[in-house]
Tab-separated table of C-alpha atoms in Angstrom:
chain	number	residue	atom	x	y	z
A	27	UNK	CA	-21.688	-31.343	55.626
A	28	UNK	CA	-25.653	-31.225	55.316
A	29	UNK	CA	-26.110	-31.329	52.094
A	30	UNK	CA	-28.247	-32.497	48.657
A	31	UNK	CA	-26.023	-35.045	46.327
A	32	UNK	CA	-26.609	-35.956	43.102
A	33	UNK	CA	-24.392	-38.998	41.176
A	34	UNK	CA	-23.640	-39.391	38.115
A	35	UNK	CA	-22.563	-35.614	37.608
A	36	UNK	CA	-22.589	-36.637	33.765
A	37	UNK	CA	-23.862	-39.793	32.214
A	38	UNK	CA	-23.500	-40.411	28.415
A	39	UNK	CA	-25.704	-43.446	27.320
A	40	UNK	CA	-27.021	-45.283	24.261
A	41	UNK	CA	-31.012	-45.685	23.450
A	42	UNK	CA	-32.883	-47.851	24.651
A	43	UNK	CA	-30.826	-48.123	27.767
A	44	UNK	CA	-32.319	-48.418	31.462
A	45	UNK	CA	-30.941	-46.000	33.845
A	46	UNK	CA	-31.194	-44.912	37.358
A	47	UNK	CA	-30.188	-41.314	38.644
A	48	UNK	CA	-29.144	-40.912	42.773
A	49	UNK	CA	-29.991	-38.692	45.008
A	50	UNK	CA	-29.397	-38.067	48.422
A	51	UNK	CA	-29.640	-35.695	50.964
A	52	UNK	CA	-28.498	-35.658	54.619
A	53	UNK	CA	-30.539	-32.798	55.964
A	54	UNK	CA	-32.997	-35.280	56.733
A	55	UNK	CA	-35.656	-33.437	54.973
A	56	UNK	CA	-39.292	-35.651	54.297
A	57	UNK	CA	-39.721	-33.990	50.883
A	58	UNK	CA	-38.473	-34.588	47.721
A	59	UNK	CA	-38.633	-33.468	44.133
A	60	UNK	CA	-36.767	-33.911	40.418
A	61	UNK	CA	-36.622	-31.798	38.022
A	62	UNK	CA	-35.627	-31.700	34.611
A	63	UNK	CA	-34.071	-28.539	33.496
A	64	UNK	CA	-33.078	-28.181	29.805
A	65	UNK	CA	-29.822	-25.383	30.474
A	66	UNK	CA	-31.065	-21.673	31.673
A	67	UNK	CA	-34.664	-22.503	31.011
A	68	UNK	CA	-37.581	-23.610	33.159
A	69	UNK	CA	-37.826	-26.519	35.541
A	70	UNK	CA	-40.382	-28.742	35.159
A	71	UNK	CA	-41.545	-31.110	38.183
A	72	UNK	CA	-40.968	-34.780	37.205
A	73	UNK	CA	-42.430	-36.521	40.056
A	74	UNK	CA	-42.061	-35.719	44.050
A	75	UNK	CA	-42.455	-37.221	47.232
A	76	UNK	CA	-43.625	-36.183	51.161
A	77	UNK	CA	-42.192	-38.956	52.784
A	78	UNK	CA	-40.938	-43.024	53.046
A	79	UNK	CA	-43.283	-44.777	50.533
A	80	UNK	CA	-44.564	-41.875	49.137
A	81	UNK	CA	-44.257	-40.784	45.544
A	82	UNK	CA	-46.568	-38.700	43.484
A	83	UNK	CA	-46.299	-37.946	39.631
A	84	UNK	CA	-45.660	-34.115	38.401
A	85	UNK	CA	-46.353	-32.852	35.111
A	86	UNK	CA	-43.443	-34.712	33.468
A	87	UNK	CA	-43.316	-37.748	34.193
A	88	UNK	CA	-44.032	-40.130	31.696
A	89	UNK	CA	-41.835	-42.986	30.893
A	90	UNK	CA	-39.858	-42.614	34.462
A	91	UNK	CA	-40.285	-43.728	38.295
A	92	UNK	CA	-39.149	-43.081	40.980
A	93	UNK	CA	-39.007	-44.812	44.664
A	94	UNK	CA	-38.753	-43.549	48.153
A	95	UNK	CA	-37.497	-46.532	50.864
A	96	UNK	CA	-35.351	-44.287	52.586
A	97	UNK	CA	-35.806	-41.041	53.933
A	98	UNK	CA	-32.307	-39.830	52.594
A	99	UNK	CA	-32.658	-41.355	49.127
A	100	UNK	CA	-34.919	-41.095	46.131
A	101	UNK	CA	-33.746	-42.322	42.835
A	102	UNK	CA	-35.328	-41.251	39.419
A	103	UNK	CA	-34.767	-44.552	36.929
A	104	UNK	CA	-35.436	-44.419	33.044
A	105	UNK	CA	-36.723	-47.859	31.660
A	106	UNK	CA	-35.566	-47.018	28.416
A	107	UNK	CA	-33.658	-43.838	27.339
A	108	UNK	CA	-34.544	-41.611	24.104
A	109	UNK	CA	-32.620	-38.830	22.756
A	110	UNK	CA	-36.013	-36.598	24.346
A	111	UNK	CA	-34.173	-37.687	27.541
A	112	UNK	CA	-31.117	-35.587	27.152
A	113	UNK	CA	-31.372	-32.892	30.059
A	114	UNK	CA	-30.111	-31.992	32.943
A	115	UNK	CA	-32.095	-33.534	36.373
A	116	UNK	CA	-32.014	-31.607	39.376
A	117	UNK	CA	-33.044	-33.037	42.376
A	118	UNK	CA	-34.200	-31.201	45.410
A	119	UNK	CA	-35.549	-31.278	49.151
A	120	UNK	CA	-37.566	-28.775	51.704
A	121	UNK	CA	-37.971	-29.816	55.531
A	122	UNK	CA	-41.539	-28.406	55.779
A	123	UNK	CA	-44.482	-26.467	53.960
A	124	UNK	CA	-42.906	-22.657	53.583
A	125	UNK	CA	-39.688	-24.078	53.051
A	126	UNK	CA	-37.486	-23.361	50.310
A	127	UNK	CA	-35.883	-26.264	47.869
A	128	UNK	CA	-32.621	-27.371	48.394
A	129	UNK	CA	-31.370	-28.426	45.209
A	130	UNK	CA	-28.316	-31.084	44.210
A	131	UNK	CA	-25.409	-29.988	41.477
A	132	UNK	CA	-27.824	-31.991	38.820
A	133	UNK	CA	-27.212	-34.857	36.515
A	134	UNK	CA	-26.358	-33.829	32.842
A	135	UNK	CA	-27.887	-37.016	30.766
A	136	UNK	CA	-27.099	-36.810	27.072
A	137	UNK	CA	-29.117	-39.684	24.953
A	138	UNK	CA	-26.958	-40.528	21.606
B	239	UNK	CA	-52.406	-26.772	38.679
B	240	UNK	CA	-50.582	-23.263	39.092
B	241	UNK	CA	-49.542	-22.111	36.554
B	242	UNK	CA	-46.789	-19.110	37.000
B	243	UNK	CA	-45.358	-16.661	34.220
B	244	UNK	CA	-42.374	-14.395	34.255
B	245	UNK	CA	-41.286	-11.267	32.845
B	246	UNK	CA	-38.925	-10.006	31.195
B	247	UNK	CA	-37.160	-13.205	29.897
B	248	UNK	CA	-34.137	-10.993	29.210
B	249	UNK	CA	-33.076	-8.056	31.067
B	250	UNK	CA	-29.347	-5.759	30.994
B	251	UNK	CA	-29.067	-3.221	32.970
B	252	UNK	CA	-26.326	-0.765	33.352
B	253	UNK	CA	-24.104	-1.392	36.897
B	254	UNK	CA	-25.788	0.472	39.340
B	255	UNK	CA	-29.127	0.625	37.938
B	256	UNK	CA	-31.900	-0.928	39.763
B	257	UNK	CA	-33.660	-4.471	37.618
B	258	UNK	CA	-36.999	-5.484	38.388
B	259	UNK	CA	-38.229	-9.218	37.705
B	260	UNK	CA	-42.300	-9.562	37.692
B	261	UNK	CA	-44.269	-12.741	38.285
B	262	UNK	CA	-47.630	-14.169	38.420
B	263	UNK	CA	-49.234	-16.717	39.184
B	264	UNK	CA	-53.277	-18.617	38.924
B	265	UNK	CA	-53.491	-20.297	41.893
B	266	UNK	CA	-55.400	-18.468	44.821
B	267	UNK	CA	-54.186	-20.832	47.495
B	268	UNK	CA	-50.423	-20.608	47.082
B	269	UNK	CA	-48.685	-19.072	49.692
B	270	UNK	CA	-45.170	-18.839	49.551
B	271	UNK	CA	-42.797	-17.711	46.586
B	272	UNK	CA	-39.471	-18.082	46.622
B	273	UNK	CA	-36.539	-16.320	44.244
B	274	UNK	CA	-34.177	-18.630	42.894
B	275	UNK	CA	-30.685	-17.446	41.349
B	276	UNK	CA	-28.990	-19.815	39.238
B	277	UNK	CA	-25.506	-19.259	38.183
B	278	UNK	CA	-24.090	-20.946	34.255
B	279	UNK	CA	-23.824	-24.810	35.174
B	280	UNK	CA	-24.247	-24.628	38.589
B	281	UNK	CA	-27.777	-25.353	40.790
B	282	UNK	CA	-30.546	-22.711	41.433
B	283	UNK	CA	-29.996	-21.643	44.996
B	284	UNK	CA	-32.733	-19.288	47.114
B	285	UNK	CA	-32.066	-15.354	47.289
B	286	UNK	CA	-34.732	-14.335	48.460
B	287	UNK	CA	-38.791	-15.634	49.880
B	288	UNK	CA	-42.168	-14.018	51.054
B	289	UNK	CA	-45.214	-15.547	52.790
B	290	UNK	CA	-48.365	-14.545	51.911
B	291	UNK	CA	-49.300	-12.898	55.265
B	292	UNK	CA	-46.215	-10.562	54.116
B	293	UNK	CA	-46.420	-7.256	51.373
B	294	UNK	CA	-42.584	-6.998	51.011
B	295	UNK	CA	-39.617	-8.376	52.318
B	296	UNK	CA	-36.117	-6.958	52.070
B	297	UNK	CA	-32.540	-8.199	52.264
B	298	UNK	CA	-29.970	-5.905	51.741
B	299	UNK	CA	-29.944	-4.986	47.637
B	300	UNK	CA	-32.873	-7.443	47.415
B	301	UNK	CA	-36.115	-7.352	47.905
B	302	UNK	CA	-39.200	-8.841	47.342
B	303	UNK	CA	-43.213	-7.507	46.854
B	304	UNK	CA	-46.631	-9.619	46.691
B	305	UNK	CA	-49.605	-8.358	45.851
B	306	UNK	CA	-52.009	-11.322	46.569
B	307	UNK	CA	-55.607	-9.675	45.610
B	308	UNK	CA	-53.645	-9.329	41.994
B	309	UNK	CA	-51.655	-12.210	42.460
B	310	UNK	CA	-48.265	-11.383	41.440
B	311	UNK	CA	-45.341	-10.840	43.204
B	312	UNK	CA	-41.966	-8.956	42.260
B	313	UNK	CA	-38.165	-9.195	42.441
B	314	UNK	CA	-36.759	-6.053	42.966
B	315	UNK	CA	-32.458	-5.615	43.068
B	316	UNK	CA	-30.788	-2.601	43.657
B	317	UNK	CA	-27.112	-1.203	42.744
B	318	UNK	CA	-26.889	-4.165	40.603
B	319	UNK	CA	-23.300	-5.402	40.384
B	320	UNK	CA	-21.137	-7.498	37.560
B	321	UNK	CA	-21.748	-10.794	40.381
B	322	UNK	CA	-25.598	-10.654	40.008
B	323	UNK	CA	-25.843	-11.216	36.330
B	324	UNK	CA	-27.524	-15.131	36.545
B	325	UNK	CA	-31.103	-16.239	35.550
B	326	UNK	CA	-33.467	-15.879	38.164
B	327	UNK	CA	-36.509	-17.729	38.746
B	328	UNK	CA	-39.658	-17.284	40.580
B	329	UNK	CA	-42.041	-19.888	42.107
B	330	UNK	CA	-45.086	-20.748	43.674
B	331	UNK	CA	-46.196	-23.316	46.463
B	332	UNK	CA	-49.190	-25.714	45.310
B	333	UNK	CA	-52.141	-27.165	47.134
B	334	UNK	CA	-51.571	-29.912	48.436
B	335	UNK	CA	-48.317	-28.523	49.490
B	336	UNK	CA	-45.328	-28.035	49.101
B	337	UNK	CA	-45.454	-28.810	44.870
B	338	UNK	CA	-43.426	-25.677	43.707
B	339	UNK	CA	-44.223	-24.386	40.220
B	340	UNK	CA	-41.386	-22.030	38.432
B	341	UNK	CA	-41.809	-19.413	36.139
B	342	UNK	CA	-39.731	-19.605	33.232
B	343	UNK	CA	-36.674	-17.780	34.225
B	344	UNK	CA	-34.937	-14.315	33.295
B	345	UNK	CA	-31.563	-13.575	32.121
B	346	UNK	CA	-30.234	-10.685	33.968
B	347	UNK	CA	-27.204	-9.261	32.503
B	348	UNK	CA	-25.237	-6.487	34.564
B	349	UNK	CA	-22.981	-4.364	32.726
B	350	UNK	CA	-20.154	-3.296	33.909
């Protein structure tokens, strides 16, 4: 089925930690986004992408990276986790400009 | 960037009473807003979208207005069930395209 997917669903780490968050999609959409999302409030654009080997920064995205090699895949990765780093991390995809997002089920990332 | 705000935050209506979700937004170029409805724990997913070549837009108990001159745009559900209380989000499309900016969400509770 053509769809967004997001692994871990729920990740539990230490800090200082480097982590990297999945996502794929097999819609074969160019675009692609993350989002962090603390629970029921506002989503804030982490970094995005239009394409293969393109990646561009949102408003939130210090201290993470992401990569785009593959049209189907574009993980986020942490270089060291912080307790400011627990969220939830929804990524998402659009085929074209007037397209709506597609989003994933999220990773929940809680920073002890 | 855009920059798009949302009102109320909180909403309960009584079932079968009508809820109406407002949103603006600063950007002049933006073009497309969607409606996201996003269920406890689970991903946002699209209700409802308008162009901005379109006033209003309707889908069954949903629909959706844009005023573009004033640049806001409105959700608008009627006979409001039990299954529609979620948080719902509105968004905006950024130049260069395709960035989508959310407002900050409102809790619609349906009583039954």
């Amino acid at each position: 089925e053509a769809d967004i997917y997001q692994t871990p669903r729920y990740l539990v780490i230490g800090t200082g930690k480097k982590i990297t968050l999945e996502c794929s999609q097999t819609m074969g959409h160019d675009k692609m986004y993350w989002y962090q999302q603390d629970p029921g409030m506002e989503l804030h654009l982490i970094h995005y992408s239009y394409g293969v080997n393109s990646t561009e920064k949102g408003d939130l995205s210090s201290e993470s990276t992401v990569s785009r090699i593959r049209t189907e895949h574009f993980p986020l990765t942490l270089e060291s986790a912080r307790p400011s780093h627990t969220s939830q991390y929804l990524c998402a995809s659009s085929e074209t400009a007037y397209s709506p997002l597609h989003f994933g089920n999220g990773t929940r990332l809680t920073v002890t | 960037g855009e920059n798009v705000e949302q009102h109320p935050s909180t909403l309960s209506v009584q079932e079968g009473d009508s809820a109406v979700i407002k949103c603006t937004y600063s950007d002049s170029a933006s073009n497309y807003f969607p409606w996201y409805k996003q269920e406890l724990g689970k991903r946002p997913q699209l209700i409802i979208d308008i162009r901005s070549n379109v006033g209003e837009k309707k889908d069954q108990r949903i629909a959706v207005t844009l005023n573009k001159t004033a640049k806001h745009f409105s959700l608008h559900i009627t006979e409001t069930q039990p299954e529609d209380s979620a948080v719902y989000f509105c968004a905006a499309d950024a130049y260069p395209g395709n960035q989508f900016y959310f407002g900050t969400g409102t809790s619609l509770t349906v009583i039954p």
